[in-house]
Every structure is written in C-alpha cells, then in structure tokens.
mmCIF file of C-alpha atoms in Angstrom:
data_model
loop_
_atom_site.group_PDB
_atom_site.id
_atom_site.type_symbol
_atom_site.label_atom_id
_atom_site.label_comp_id
_atom_site.label_asym_id
_atom_site.label_seq_id
_atom_site.Cartn_x
_atom_site.Cartn_y
_atom_site.Cartn_z
ATOM 1 C CA UNK A 1 0.000 0.000 0.000
ATOM 2 C CA UNK A 2 1.332 3.414 -0.865
ATOM 3 C CA UNK A 3 -0.085 6.877 -0.712
ATOM 4 C CA UNK A 4 -0.137 8.539 -4.149
ATOM 5 C CA UNK A 5 0.980 11.898 -2.717
ATOM 6 C CA UNK A 6 3.312 10.653 -0.007
ATOM 7 C CA UNK A 7 5.607 13.665 -0.365
ATOM 8 C CA UNK A 8 2.653 15.989 0.302
ATOM 9 C CA UNK A 9 1.624 13.892 3.307
ATOM 10 C CA UNK A 10 5.180 14.071 4.666
ATOM 11 C CA UNK A 11 5.142 17.865 4.245
ATOM 12 C CA UNK A 12 1.860 17.992 6.149
ATOM 13 C CA UNK A 13 3.340 15.811 8.904
ATOM 14 C CA UNK A 14 6.205 18.274 9.331
ATOM 15 C CA UNK A 15 3.913 21.314 9.404
ATOM 16 C CA UNK A 16 2.631 21.958 12.967
ATOM 17 C CA UNK A 17 -0.652 23.348 11.588
ATOM 18 C CA UNK A 18 -1.515 20.158 9.650
ATOM 19 C CA UNK A 19 0.422 17.536 11.643
ATOM 20 C CA UNK A 20 -2.458 16.090 13.661
ATOM 21 C CA UNK A 21 -4.795 15.670 10.673
ATOM 22 C CA UNK A 22 -1.998 14.199 8.550
ATOM 23 C CA UNK A 23 -1.103 11.734 11.293
ATOM 24 C CA UNK A 24 -4.741 10.640 11.550
ATOM 25 C CA UNK A 25 -4.536 9.904 7.833
ATOM 26 C CA UNK A 26 -1.371 7.844 8.449
ATOM 27 C CA UNK A 27 -3.129 5.846 11.183
ATOM 28 C CA UNK A 28 -6.142 5.234 8.944
ATOM 29 C CA UNK A 29 -4.025 4.302 5.932
ATOM 30 C CA UNK A 30 -1.449 2.067 7.603
ATOM 31 C CA UNK A 31 -3.184 0.848 10.773
ATOM 32 C CA UNK A 32 -4.623 -2.380 9.435
ATOM 33 C CA UNK A 33 -1.475 -3.341 7.503
ATOM 34 C CA UNK A 34 0.728 -2.711 10.529
ATOM 35 C CA UNK A 35 -1.698 -4.586 12.779
ATOM 36 C CA UNK A 36 -1.409 -7.708 10.629
ATOM 37 C CA UNK A 37 2.373 -7.408 10.400
ATOM 38 C CA UNK A 38 2.444 -7.389 14.203
ATOM 39 C CA UNK A 39 -0.307 -9.977 14.648
ATOM 40 C CA UNK A 40 1.512 -12.515 12.551
ATOM 41 C CA UNK A 41 4.362 -12.325 15.052
ATOM 42 C CA UNK A 42 2.363 -12.399 18.297
ATOM 43 C CA UNK A 43 -0.348 -14.823 19.323
ATOM 44 C CA UNK A 44 -3.002 -12.584 20.837
ATOM 45 C CA UNK A 45 -5.088 -9.750 19.412
ATOM 46 C CA UNK A 46 -4.729 -7.644 22.572
ATOM 47 C CA UNK A 47 -0.931 -7.887 22.397
ATOM 48 C CA UNK A 48 -0.938 -6.889 18.717
ATOM 49 C CA UNK A 49 -3.265 -4.007 19.482
ATOM 50 C CA UNK A 50 -0.978 -2.780 22.295
ATOM 51 C CA UNK A 51 2.104 -3.037 20.088
ATOM 52 C CA UNK A 52 0.312 -1.170 17.301
ATOM 53 C CA UNK A 53 -0.608 1.606 19.712
ATOM 54 C CA UNK A 54 3.010 1.783 20.912
ATOM 55 C CA UNK A 55 4.146 1.900 17.288
ATOM 56 C CA UNK A 56 1.973 4.913 16.540
ATOM 57 C CA UNK A 57 2.967 6.633 19.790
ATOM 58 C CA UNK A 58 6.634 6.166 18.904
ATOM 59 C CA UNK A 59 6.014 7.365 15.335
ATOM 60 C CA UNK A 60 4.164 10.458 16.598
ATOM 61 C CA UNK A 61 6.920 11.345 19.046
ATOM 62 C CA UNK A 62 9.619 10.883 16.393
ATOM 63 C CA UNK A 63 7.979 12.672 13.472
ATOM 64 C CA UNK A 64 10.611 15.405 13.536
ATOM 65 C CA UNK A 65 13.357 12.816 13.058
ATOM 66 C CA UNK A 66 11.701 11.340 9.947
ATOM 67 C CA UNK A 67 13.593 12.931 7.056
ATOM 68 C CA UNK A 68 11.948 10.995 4.237
ATOM 69 C CA UNK A 69 15.070 8.979 3.344
ATOM 70 C CA UNK A 70 12.805 5.937 3.099
ATOM 71 C CA UNK A 71 9.119 5.527 2.363
ATOM 72 C CA UNK A 72 6.761 6.400 5.199
ATOM 73 C CA UNK A 73 5.462 2.836 5.142
ATOM 74 C CA UNK A 74 8.998 1.449 5.538
ATOM 75 C CA UNK A 75 9.668 3.784 8.475
ATOM 76 C CA UNK A 76 6.450 2.654 10.181
ATOM 77 C CA UNK A 77 7.223 -1.031 9.501
ATOM 78 C CA UNK A 78 10.644 -0.544 11.054
ATOM 79 C CA UNK A 79 9.117 0.905 14.211
ATOM 80 C CA UNK A 80 6.498 -1.872 14.371
ATOM 81 C CA UNK A 81 9.156 -4.548 13.799
ATOM 82 C CA UNK A 82 11.336 -3.249 16.634
ATOM 83 C CA UNK A 83 8.374 -2.811 18.985
ATOM 84 C CA UNK A 84 7.239 -6.372 18.271
ATOM 85 C CA UNK A 85 10.683 -7.876 18.855
ATOM 86 C CA UNK A 86 10.987 -5.879 22.084
ATOM 87 C CA UNK A 87 7.585 -7.157 23.227
ATOM 88 C CA UNK A 88 8.433 -10.778 22.386
ATOM 89 C CA UNK A 89 11.772 -10.613 24.194
ATOM 90 C CA UNK A 90 10.034 -9.392 27.364
ATOM 91 C CA UNK A 91 7.425 -12.167 27.453
ATOM 92 C CA UNK A 92 8.589 -15.197 29.437
ATOM 93 C CA UNK A 93 5.774 -17.444 28.156
ATOM 94 C CA UNK A 94 5.729 -16.146 24.612
ATOM 95 C CA UNK A 95 7.540 -17.836 21.753
ATOM 96 C CA UNK A 96 11.094 -16.692 22.350
ATOM 97 C CA UNK A 97 13.571 -15.501 19.729
ATOM 98 C CA UNK A 98 15.293 -18.883 19.735
ATOM 99 C CA UNK A 99 12.183 -21.080 19.478
ATOM 100 C CA UNK A 100 12.359 -23.440 16.541
ATOM 101 C CA UNK A 101 9.767 -25.418 14.703
ATOM 102 C CA UNK A 102 11.215 -28.518 16.339
ATOM 103 C CA UNK A 103 10.607 -27.253 19.885
ATOM 104 C CA UNK A 104 9.577 -29.864 22.409
ATOM 105 C CA UNK A 105 8.352 -27.310 24.964
ATOM 106 C CA UNK A 106 4.556 -27.663 25.328
ATOM 107 C CA UNK A 107 4.187 -23.878 25.729
ATOM 108 C CA UNK A 108 5.563 -23.429 22.215
ATOM 109 C CA UNK A 109 3.616 -26.277 20.592
ATOM 110 C CA UNK A 110 2.442 -25.066 17.189
ATOM 111 C CA UNK A 111 -0.778 -27.079 17.459
ATOM 112 C CA UNK A 112 -1.542 -25.420 20.805
ATOM 113 C CA UNK A 113 -1.006 -22.119 19.026
ATOM 114 C CA UNK A 114 -3.474 -23.246 16.353
ATOM 115 C CA UNK A 115 -6.066 -23.810 19.084
ATOM 116 C CA UNK A 116 -5.338 -20.343 20.455
ATOM 117 C CA UNK A 117 -5.721 -18.816 17.006
ATOM 118 C CA UNK A 118 -8.932 -20.689 16.213
ATOM 119 C CA UNK A 119 -10.529 -19.696 19.512
ATOM 120 C CA UNK A 120 -9.640 -16.048 18.906
ATOM 121 C CA UNK A 121 -12.688 -14.051 17.719
ATOM 122 C CA UNK A 122 -10.385 -12.048 15.402
ATOM 123 C CA UNK A 123 -9.234 -15.139 13.496
ATOM 124 C CA UNK A 124 -11.533 -16.269 10.710
ATOM 125 C CA UNK A 125 -9.344 -18.653 8.726
ATOM 126 C CA UNK A 126 -10.075 -22.206 7.695
ATOM 127 C CA UNK A 127 -8.151 -25.317 8.786
ATOM 128 C CA UNK A 128 -5.362 -24.816 6.231
ATOM 129 C CA UNK A 129 -4.957 -21.194 7.273
ATOM 130 C CA UNK A 130 -4.799 -22.261 10.925
ATOM 131 C CA UNK A 131 -2.106 -24.813 10.074
ATOM 132 C CA UNK A 132 -0.129 -22.193 8.120
ATOM 133 C CA UNK A 133 -0.380 -19.737 11.019
ATOM 134 C CA UNK A 134 0.764 -22.473 13.403
ATOM 135 C CA UNK A 135 3.773 -23.241 11.205
ATOM 136 C CA UNK A 136 4.652 -19.547 10.951
ATOM 137 C CA UNK A 137 4.168 -19.046 14.694
ATOM 138 C CA UNK A 138 6.700 -21.807 15.338
ATOM 139 C CA UNK A 139 9.451 -19.988 13.430
ATOM 140 C CA UNK A 140 12.030 -17.955 15.338
ATOM 141 C CA UNK A 141 10.758 -14.373 15.693
ATOM 142 C CA UNK A 142 13.160 -12.730 13.258
ATOM 143 C CA UNK A 143 12.620 -15.448 10.653
ATOM 144 C CA UNK A 144 8.861 -15.166 11.210
ATOM 145 C CA UNK A 145 9.063 -11.416 10.599
ATOM 146 C CA UNK A 146 10.979 -11.877 7.342
ATOM 147 C CA UNK A 147 8.530 -14.530 6.146
ATOM 148 C CA UNK A 148 5.524 -12.349 6.998
ATOM 149 C CA UNK A 149 6.908 -9.268 5.289
ATOM 150 C CA UNK A 150 7.861 -11.192 2.133
ATOM 151 C CA UNK A 151 4.931 -13.617 1.881
ATOM 152 C CA UNK A 152 1.965 -11.728 3.338
ATOM 153 C CA UNK A 153 2.926 -8.094 2.791
ATOM 154 C CA UNK A 154 4.784 -8.831 -0.466
ATOM 155 C CA UNK A 155 7.598 -6.424 0.391
ATOM 156 C CA UNK A 156 10.770 -6.454 -1.676
ATOM 157 C CA UNK A 157 13.972 -7.678 -0.078
ATOM 158 C CA UNK A 158 15.368 -4.142 -0.295
ATOM 159 C CA UNK A 159 12.477 -2.824 1.829
ATOM 160 C CA UNK A 160 12.824 -5.657 4.338
ATOM 161 C CA UNK A 161 16.572 -4.976 4.558
ATOM 162 C CA UNK A 162 15.827 -1.349 5.372
ATOM 163 C CA UNK A 163 13.282 -2.341 8.026
ATOM 164 C CA UNK A 164 15.374 -5.039 9.701
ATOM 165 C CA UNK A 165 18.888 -3.732 9.123
ATOM 166 C CA UNK A 166 19.832 -7.115 7.638
ATOM 167 C CA UNK A 167 21.639 -7.818 4.355
ATOM 168 C CA UNK A 168 19.595 -8.929 1.367
ATOM 169 C CA UNK A 169 21.560 -12.191 1.147
ATOM 170 C CA UNK A 170 20.805 -13.029 4.780
ATOM 171 C CA UNK A 171 17.128 -12.166 4.246
ATOM 172 C CA UNK A 172 16.885 -14.460 1.219
ATOM 173 C CA UNK A 173 18.491 -17.284 3.177
ATOM 174 C CA UNK A 174 16.184 -16.652 6.135
ATOM 175 C CA UNK A 175 13.092 -16.594 3.917
ATOM 176 C CA UNK A 176 14.000 -19.806 2.093
ATOM 177 C CA UNK A 177 14.784 -21.555 5.385
ATOM 178 C CA UNK A 178 11.403 -20.416 6.738
ATOM 179 C CA UNK A 179 9.639 -21.784 3.647
ATOM 180 C CA UNK A 180 11.452 -25.118 4.072
ATOM 181 C CA UNK A 181 10.447 -25.324 7.760
ATOM 182 C CA UNK A 182 6.830 -24.515 6.885
ATOM 183 C CA UNK A 183 6.802 -27.189 4.157
ATOM 184 C CA UNK A 184 8.239 -29.700 6.639
ATOM 185 C CA UNK A 185 5.589 -28.693 9.179
ATOM 186 C CA UNK A 186 2.807 -29.351 6.624
ATOM 187 C CA UNK A 187 4.304 -32.735 5.706
ATOM 188 C CA UNK A 188 4.369 -33.765 9.375
ATOM 189 C CA UNK A 189 0.707 -32.712 9.857
ATOM 190 C CA UNK A 190 -0.837 -34.300 6.716
#
C-alpha cells in the first residue's frame, strides 16, 4: 500500500498546523497493515493491538526525526518490527527468539497455538490457514518477521533490509529456510 501523494503527506506531517490531521490519515491508511504485520508475530489480538498503539505513539513522538530517506510505510514497519521484537523478548511465556519449529516445549507447541488462534474471535481462517499460522508461529521471531513481510505483505527484499537492518543475502536465506520449515511442518501434519 502506498499513498499517491506521499511527499505531500510528509510535508503535512512536518507542518505543525496540519500535523495532527496528517497523522490521523497515516493511522487510517497504515493501521490495518501494521496490525497484521504485528499480529503474525504475536499470538493474541490484545498484544498486537498494544504493540500497534506503541508503534503509533513512537512514530508520533519521532515525526521530527523522519527525514523521508525511506518511504513512510517502511519507516512505520521498522518501528512496528522493533516494537514487536521488544515485546516478544520481554514475554517469558511467549515464543522466544530462539524457538524453533522442532521445539519440544509444550508452551511453544504449534498445534496449541493453532487452538489459540482458532478460539480467537479475530481469526476467521479455515483449517489450512490455521495450520499455516501455526507453522509460521513456530518460526524464530526474526525469521517469522521476514517470512511475513515477504509472503503476506509482499515487500521487496530491499524494503525488508531497510526495516530489519539485515543484508539482502541473509534475508533471502532466512526466507528460504522459513519456507522449508513450513513445508516440513505441513508434511508432518498431513
């Protein structure tokens, strides 16, 4: 998603007289996309909602530091990505950064996560979608983020590199490893 007149929106964001209205437009335009970027990394709607709110608070308080070197969407994704990783690292019972798809810890069981997703009123996917979300949820957090940005948000590797601060080569390797783990997950749950 891009705003046709992003440069005008950025000018409005930097003008104190139009800042608040322009930021409301940013929230309206990017809120749902950012929510789903976050939600695909955390299990619960309330957590994703809190992280999204923190993302917009951080964006609002750092508007003056946004120079427009990258797209507005990329800047917001970067903030959301960092906020999500920070949240995950602070949660003792959440899937940790080093959780793998082969985890034997019952708290990280992908099928338990599928049950959590299916019982969530904000999840409306079918059985295959639930299995895919379970496989993705079992990936390490950084790999999960790369997979989500590439597969679901269809971002280019260059954009993901800007968001994550990771080389394009490492991102490609991470994405292909994630795809392999997801394929293996599906084969084990046929």
